mmCIF file of C-alpha atoms in Angstrom:
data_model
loop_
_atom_site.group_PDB
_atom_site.id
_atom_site.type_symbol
_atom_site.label_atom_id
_atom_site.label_comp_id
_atom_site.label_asym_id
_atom_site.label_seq_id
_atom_site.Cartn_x
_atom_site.Cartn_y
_atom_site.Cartn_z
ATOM 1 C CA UNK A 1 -15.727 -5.655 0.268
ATOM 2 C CA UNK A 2 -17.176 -6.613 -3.161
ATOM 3 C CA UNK A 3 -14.721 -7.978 -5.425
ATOM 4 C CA UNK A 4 -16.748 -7.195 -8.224
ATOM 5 C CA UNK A 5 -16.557 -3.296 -7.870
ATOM 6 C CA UNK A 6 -13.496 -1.336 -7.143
ATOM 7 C CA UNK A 7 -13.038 -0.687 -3.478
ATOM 8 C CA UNK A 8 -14.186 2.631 -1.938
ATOM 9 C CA UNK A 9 -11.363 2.948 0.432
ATOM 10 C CA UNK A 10 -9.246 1.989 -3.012
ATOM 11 C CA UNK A 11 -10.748 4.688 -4.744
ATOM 12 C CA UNK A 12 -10.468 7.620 -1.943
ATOM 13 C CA UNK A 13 -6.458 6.777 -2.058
ATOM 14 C CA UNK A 14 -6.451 6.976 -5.702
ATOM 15 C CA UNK A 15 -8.045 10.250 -5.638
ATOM 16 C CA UNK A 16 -5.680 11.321 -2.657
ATOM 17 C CA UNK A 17 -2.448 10.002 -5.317
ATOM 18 C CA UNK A 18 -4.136 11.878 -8.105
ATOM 19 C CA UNK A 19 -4.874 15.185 -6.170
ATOM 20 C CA UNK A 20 -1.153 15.303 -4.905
ATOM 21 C CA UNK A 21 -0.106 15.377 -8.812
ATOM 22 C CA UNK A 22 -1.971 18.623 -8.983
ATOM 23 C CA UNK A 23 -0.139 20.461 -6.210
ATOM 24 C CA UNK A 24 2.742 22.796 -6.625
ATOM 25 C CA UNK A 25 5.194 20.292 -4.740
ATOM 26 C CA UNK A 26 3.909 16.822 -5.301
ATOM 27 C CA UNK A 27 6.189 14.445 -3.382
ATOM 28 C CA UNK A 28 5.808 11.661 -6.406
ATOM 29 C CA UNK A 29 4.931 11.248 -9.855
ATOM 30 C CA UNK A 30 1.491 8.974 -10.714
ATOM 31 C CA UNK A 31 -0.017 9.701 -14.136
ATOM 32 C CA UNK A 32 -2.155 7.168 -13.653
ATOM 33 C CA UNK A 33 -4.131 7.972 -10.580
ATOM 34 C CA UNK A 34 -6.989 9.544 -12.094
ATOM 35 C CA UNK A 35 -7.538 7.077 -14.719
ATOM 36 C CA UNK A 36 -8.812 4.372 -11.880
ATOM 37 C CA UNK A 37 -10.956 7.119 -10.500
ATOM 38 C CA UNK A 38 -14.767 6.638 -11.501
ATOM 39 C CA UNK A 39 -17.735 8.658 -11.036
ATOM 40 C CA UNK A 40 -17.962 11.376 -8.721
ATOM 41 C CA UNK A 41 -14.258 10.746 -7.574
ATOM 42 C CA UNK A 42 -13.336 11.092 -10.936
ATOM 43 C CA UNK A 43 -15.164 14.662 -10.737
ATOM 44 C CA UNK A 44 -13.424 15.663 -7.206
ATOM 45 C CA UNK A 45 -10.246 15.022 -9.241
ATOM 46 C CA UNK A 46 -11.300 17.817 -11.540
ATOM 47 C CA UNK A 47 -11.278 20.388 -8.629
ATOM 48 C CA UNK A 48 -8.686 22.925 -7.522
ATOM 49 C CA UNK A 49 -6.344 20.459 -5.919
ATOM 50 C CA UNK A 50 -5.295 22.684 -3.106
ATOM 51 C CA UNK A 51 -8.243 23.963 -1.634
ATOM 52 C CA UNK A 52 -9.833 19.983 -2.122
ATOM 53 C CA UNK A 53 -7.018 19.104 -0.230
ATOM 54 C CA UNK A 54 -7.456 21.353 2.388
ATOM 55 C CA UNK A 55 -10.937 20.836 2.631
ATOM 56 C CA UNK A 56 -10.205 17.005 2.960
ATOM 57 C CA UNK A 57 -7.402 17.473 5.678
ATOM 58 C CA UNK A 58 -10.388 19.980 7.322
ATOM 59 C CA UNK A 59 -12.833 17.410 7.812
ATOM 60 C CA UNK A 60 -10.837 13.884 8.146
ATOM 61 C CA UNK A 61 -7.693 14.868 9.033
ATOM 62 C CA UNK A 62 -4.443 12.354 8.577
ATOM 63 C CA UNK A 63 -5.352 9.997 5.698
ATOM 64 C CA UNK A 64 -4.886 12.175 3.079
ATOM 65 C CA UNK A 65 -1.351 12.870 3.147
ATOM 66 C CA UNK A 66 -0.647 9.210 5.427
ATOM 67 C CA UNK A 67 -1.313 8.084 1.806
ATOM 68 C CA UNK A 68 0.881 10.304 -0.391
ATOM 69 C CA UNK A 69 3.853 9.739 2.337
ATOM 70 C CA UNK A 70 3.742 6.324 1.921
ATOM 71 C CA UNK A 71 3.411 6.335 -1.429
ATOM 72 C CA UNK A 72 6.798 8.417 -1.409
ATOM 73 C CA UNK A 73 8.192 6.198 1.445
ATOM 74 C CA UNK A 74 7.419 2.969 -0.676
ATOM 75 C CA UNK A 75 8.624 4.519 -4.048
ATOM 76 C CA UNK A 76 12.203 5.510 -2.668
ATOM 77 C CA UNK A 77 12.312 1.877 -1.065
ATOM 78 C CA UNK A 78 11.598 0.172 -4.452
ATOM 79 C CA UNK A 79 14.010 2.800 -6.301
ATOM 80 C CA UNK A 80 16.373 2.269 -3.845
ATOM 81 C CA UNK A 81 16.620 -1.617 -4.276
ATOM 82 C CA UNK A 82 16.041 -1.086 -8.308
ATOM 83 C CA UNK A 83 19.703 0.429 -7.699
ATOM 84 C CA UNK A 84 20.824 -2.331 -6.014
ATOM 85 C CA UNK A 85 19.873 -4.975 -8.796
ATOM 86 C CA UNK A 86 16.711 -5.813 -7.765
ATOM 87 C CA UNK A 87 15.483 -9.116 -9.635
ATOM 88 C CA UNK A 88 11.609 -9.484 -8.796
ATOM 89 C CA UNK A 89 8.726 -7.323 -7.125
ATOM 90 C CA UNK A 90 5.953 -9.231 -5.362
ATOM 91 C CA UNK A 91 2.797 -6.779 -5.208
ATOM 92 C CA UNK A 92 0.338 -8.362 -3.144
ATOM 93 C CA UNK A 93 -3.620 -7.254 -2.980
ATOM 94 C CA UNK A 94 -1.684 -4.748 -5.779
ATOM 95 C CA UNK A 95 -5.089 -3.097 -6.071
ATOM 96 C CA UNK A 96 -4.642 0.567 -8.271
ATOM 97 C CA UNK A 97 -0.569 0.250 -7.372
ATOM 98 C CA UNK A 98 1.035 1.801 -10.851
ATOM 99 C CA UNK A 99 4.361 1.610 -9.868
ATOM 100 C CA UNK A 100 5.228 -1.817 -12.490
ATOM 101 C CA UNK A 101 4.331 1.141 -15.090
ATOM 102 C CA UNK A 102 5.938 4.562 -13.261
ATOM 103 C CA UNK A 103 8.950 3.808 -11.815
ATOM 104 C CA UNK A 104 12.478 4.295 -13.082
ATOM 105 C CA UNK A 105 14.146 1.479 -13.948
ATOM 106 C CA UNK A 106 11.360 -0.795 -13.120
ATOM 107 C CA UNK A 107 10.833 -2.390 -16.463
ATOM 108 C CA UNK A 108 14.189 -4.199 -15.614
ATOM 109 C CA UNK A 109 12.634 -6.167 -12.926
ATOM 110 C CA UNK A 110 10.274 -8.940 -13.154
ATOM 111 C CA UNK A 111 7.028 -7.367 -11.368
ATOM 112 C CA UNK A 112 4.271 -9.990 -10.371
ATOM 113 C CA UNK A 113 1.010 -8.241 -9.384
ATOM 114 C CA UNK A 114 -1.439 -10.177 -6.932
ATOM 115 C CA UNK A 115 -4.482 -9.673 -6.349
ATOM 116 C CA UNK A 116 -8.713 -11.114 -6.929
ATOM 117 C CA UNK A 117 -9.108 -11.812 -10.744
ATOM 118 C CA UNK A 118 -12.284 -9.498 -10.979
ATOM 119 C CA UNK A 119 -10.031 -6.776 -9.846
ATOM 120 C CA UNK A 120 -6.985 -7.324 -12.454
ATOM 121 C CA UNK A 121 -10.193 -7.716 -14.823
ATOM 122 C CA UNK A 122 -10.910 -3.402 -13.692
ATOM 123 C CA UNK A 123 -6.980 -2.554 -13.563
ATOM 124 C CA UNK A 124 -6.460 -3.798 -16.790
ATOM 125 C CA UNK A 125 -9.198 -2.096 -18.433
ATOM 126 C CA UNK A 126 -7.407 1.135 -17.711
ATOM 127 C CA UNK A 127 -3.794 -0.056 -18.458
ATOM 128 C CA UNK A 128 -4.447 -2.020 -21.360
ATOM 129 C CA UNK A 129 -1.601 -4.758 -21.981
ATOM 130 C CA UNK A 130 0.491 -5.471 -19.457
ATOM 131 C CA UNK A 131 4.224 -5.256 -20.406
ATOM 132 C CA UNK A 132 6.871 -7.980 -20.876
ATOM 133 C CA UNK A 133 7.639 -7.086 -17.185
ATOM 134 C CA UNK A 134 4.816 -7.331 -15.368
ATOM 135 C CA UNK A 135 2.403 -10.734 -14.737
ATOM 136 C CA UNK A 136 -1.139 -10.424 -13.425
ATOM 137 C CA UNK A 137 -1.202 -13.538 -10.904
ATOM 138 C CA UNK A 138 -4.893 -14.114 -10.006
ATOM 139 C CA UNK A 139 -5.415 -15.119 -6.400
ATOM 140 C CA UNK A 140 -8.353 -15.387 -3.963
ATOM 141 C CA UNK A 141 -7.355 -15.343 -0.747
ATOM 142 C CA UNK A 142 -8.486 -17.611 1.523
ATOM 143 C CA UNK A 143 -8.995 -19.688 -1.350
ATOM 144 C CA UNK A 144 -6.004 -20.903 -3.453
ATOM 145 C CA UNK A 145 -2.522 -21.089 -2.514
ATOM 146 C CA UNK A 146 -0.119 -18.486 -3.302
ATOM 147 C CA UNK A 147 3.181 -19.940 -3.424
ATOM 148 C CA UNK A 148 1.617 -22.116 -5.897
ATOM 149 C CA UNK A 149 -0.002 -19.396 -7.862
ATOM 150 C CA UNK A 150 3.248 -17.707 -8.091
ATOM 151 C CA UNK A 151 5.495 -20.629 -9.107
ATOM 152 C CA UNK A 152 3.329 -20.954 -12.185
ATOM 153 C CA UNK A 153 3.157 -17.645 -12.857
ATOM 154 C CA UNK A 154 7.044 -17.463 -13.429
ATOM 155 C CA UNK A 155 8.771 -16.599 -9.664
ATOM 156 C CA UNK A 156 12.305 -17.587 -9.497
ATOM 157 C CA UNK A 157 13.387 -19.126 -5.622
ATOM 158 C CA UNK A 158 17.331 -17.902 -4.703
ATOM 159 C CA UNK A 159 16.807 -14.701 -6.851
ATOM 160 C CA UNK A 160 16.831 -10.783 -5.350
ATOM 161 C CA UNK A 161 13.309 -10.797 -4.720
ATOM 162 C CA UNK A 162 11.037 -7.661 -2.977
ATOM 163 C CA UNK A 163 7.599 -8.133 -1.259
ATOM 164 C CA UNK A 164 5.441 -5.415 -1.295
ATOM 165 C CA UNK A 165 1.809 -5.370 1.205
ATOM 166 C CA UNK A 166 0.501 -1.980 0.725
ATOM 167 C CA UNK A 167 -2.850 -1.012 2.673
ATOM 168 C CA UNK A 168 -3.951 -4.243 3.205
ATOM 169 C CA UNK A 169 -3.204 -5.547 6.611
ATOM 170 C CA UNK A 170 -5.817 -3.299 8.096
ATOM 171 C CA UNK A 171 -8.949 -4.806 6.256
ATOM 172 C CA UNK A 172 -7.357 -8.681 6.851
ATOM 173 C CA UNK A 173 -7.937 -11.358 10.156
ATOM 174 C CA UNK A 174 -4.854 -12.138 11.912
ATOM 175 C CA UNK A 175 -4.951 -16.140 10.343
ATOM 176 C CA UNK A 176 -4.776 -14.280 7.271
ATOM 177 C CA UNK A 177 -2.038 -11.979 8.129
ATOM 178 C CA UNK A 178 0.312 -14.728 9.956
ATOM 179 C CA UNK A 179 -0.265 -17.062 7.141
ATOM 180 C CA UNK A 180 0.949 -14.514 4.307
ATOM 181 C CA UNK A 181 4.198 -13.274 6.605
ATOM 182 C CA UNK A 182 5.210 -16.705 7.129
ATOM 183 C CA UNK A 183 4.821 -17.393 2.999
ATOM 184 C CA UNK A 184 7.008 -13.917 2.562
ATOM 185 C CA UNK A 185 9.373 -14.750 4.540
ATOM 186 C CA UNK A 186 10.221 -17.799 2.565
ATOM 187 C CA UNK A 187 9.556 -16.002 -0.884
ATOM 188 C CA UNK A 188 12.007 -13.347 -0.768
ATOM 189 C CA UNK A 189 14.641 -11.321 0.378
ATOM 190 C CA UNK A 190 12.749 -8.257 2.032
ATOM 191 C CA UNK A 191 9.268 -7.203 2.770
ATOM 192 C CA UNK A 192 7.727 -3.830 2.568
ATOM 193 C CA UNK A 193 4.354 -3.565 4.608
ATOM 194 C CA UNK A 194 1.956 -1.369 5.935
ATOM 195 C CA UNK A 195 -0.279 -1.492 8.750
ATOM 196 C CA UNK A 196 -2.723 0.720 11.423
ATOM 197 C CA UNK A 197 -1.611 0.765 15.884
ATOM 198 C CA UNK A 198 -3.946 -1.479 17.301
ATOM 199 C CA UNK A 199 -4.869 0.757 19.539
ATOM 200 C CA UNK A 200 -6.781 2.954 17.108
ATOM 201 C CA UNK A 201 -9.423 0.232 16.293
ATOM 202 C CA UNK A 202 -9.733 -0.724 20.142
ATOM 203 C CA UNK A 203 -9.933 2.908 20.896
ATOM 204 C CA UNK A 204 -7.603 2.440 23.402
ATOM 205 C CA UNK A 205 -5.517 5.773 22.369
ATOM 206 C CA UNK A 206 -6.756 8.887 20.922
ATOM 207 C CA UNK A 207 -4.916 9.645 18.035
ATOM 208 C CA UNK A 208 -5.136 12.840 15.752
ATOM 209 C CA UNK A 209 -7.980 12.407 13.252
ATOM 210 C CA UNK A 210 -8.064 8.411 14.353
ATOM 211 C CA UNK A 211 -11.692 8.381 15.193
ATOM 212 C CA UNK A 212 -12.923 9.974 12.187
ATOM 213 C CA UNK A 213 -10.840 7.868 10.436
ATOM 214 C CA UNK A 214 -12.235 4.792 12.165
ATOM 215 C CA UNK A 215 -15.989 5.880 11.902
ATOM 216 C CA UNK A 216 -15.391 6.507 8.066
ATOM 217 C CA UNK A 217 -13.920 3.951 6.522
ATOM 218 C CA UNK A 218 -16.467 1.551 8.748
ATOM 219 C CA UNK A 219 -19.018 4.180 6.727
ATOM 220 C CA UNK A 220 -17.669 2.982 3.447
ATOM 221 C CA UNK A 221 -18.240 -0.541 4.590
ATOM 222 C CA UNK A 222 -14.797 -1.729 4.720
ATOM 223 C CA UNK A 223 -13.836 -1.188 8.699
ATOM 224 C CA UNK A 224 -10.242 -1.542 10.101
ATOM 225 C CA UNK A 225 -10.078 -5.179 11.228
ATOM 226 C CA UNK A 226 -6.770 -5.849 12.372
ATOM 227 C CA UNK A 227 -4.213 -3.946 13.762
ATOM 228 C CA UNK A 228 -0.281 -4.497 15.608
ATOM 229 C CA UNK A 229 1.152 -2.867 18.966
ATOM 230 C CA UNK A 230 3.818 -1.762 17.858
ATOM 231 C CA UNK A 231 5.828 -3.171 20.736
ATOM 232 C CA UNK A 232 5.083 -6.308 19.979
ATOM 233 C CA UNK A 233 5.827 -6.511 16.262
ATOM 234 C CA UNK A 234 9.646 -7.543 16.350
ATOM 235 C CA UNK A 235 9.089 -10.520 18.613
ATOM 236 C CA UNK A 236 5.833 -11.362 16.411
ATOM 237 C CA UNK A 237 7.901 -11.223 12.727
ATOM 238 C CA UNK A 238 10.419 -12.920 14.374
ATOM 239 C CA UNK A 239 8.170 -15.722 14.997
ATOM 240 C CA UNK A 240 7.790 -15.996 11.577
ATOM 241 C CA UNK A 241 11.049 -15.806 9.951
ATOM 242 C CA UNK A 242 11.356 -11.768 9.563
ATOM 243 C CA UNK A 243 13.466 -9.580 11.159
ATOM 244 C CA UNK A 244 12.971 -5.988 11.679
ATOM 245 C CA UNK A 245 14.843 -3.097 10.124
ATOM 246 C CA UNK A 246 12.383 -0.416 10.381
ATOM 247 C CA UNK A 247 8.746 0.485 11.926
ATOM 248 C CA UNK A 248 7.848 4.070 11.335
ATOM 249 C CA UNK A 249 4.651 5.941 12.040
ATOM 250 C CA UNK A 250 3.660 7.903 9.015
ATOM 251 C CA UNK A 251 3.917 11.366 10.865
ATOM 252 C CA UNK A 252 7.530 10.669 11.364
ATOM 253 C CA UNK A 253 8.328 9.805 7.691
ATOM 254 C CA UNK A 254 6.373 13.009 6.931
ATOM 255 C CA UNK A 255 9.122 14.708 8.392
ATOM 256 C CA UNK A 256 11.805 13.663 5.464
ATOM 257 C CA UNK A 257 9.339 15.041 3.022
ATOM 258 C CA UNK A 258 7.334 18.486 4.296
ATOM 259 C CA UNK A 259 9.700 21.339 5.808
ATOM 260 C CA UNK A 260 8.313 21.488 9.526
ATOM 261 C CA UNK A 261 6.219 25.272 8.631
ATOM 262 C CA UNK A 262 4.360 22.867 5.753
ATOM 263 C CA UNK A 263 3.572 19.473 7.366
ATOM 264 C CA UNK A 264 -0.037 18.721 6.402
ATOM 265 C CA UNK A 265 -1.902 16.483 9.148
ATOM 266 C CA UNK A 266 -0.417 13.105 8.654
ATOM 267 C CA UNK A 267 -2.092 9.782 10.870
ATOM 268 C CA UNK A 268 0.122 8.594 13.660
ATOM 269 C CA UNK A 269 -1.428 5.387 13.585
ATOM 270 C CA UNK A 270 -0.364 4.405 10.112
ATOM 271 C CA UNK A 271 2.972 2.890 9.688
ATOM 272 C CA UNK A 272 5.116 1.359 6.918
ATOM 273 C CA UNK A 273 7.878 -1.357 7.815
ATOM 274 C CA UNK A 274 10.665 -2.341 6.017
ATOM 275 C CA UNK A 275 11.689 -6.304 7.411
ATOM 276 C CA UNK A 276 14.255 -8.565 6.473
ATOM 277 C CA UNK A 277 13.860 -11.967 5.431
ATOM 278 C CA UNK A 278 16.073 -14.624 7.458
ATOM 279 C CA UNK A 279 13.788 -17.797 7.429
#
């Protein structure tokens, strides 16, 4: 991926978040969606959202909704910890994530948004000034270190502090991924991730809409790289000073959302985790 344009994959979710606004029964509120959108997904935006949706679901079906679920999922997460006196919110790789600006309660948190400085440069084109809340903490990965990045932006140790990975995990090497688990579970009190079934990339199960969803976003340039067995996760956060509390596949979170008659397709091979930190 180019750093110095938005992601394609990034864009396709915003549209997805922006399209779900437009419905009858959106499961979350994002105003600013379409803002990030630009060119001709800026345009899609402007179509009737049901039938684009449909026509989406038609010809790649899961990642549509797998995105609007765990938006939900994620937002109720976040709420639900906002409610518990939640101190700090770690975004990493926060990308075109609104939520420092559209959640309730959130301005009474200390929100610290990671991610490559030419892509806080795009986000904050859009936004504009970044409230007393929120601090843009520019980071290349592989590069510079983010514990130390984050102590000068402002993060407090021994405070109520939330991790967020969104979407990321799946475009990442496993260095990569082992080295930022070990460095959240150190940083914080819980960790909210995402990540795609191994098996999926390997092709080792067939999953509903997983090859198309494989062959297109390797179309767009930014393949799947890495992936988990699920059966293996606890043991391998474990290793690294998490514990598990929860590993759901999006097409079972789905099912708190969409009455059973109105489930659109939803990827099976997409899961968000909710771990505790115990290092």
């Amino acid at each position: 991926m180019n750093p110095d344009r938005p992601s394609r994959t990034a864009q396709h979710n915003a549209l997805f978040r922006a399209i779900e606004q437009r419905l009858p029964q959106p499961l979350f509120a994002d105003p600013w969606a379409r803002r990030f959108l630009r060119g001709r997904y800026r345009l899609a935006a402007l179509l009737p959202a049901a039938a684009l949706a449909r026509a989406i679901d038609a010809r790649w079906p899961g990642p549509r909704a797998a995105v609007c679920v765990r938006t939900r999922w994620i937002d109720d997460a976040i709420c639900a910890a906002i409610a518990r006196g939640l101190d700090q919110l770690v975004v990493l790789g926060a990308g075109f994530d609104a939520r420092a600006h559209r959640l309730p309660g959130i301005a009474r948190v200390r929100v610290f948004e990671v991610d490559h400085p030419a892509t806080q440069e795009m986000k904050r084109r859009v936004v504009g000034a970044a409230p007393a809340h929120v601090s843009y903490v520019p980071v290349v990965f592989g590069r510079d270190a983010l514990p130390d990045a984050l102590a000068r932006a402002g993060l407090l140790p021994d405070t109520r502090t939330l991790l967020l990975w969104e979407g990321v995990t799946n475009y990442l090497d496993e260095p990569t991924v082992d080295a930022t688990l070990r460095f959240a579970a150190h940083a914080g009190q819980a960790l909210l991730f995402t990540y795609v079934d191994r098996a999926v990339i390997d092709g080792e199960k067939l999953f509903a809409g997983g090859p198309e969803s494989v062959a297109h976003v390797k179309k767009l340039g930014e393949p799947f790289t890495f992936g988990f067995d699920p059966a293996e996760l606890p043991a391998y956060l474990g290793a690294r000073g998490l514990e598990l509390e929860q590993d759901l596949p999006l097409s079972e979170a789905a099912r708190r959302y969409y009455p059973d008659d109105a489930c659109p397709p939803v990827s099976a091979f997409y899961h968000v985790v909710s771990a505790r930190c115990r290092a």
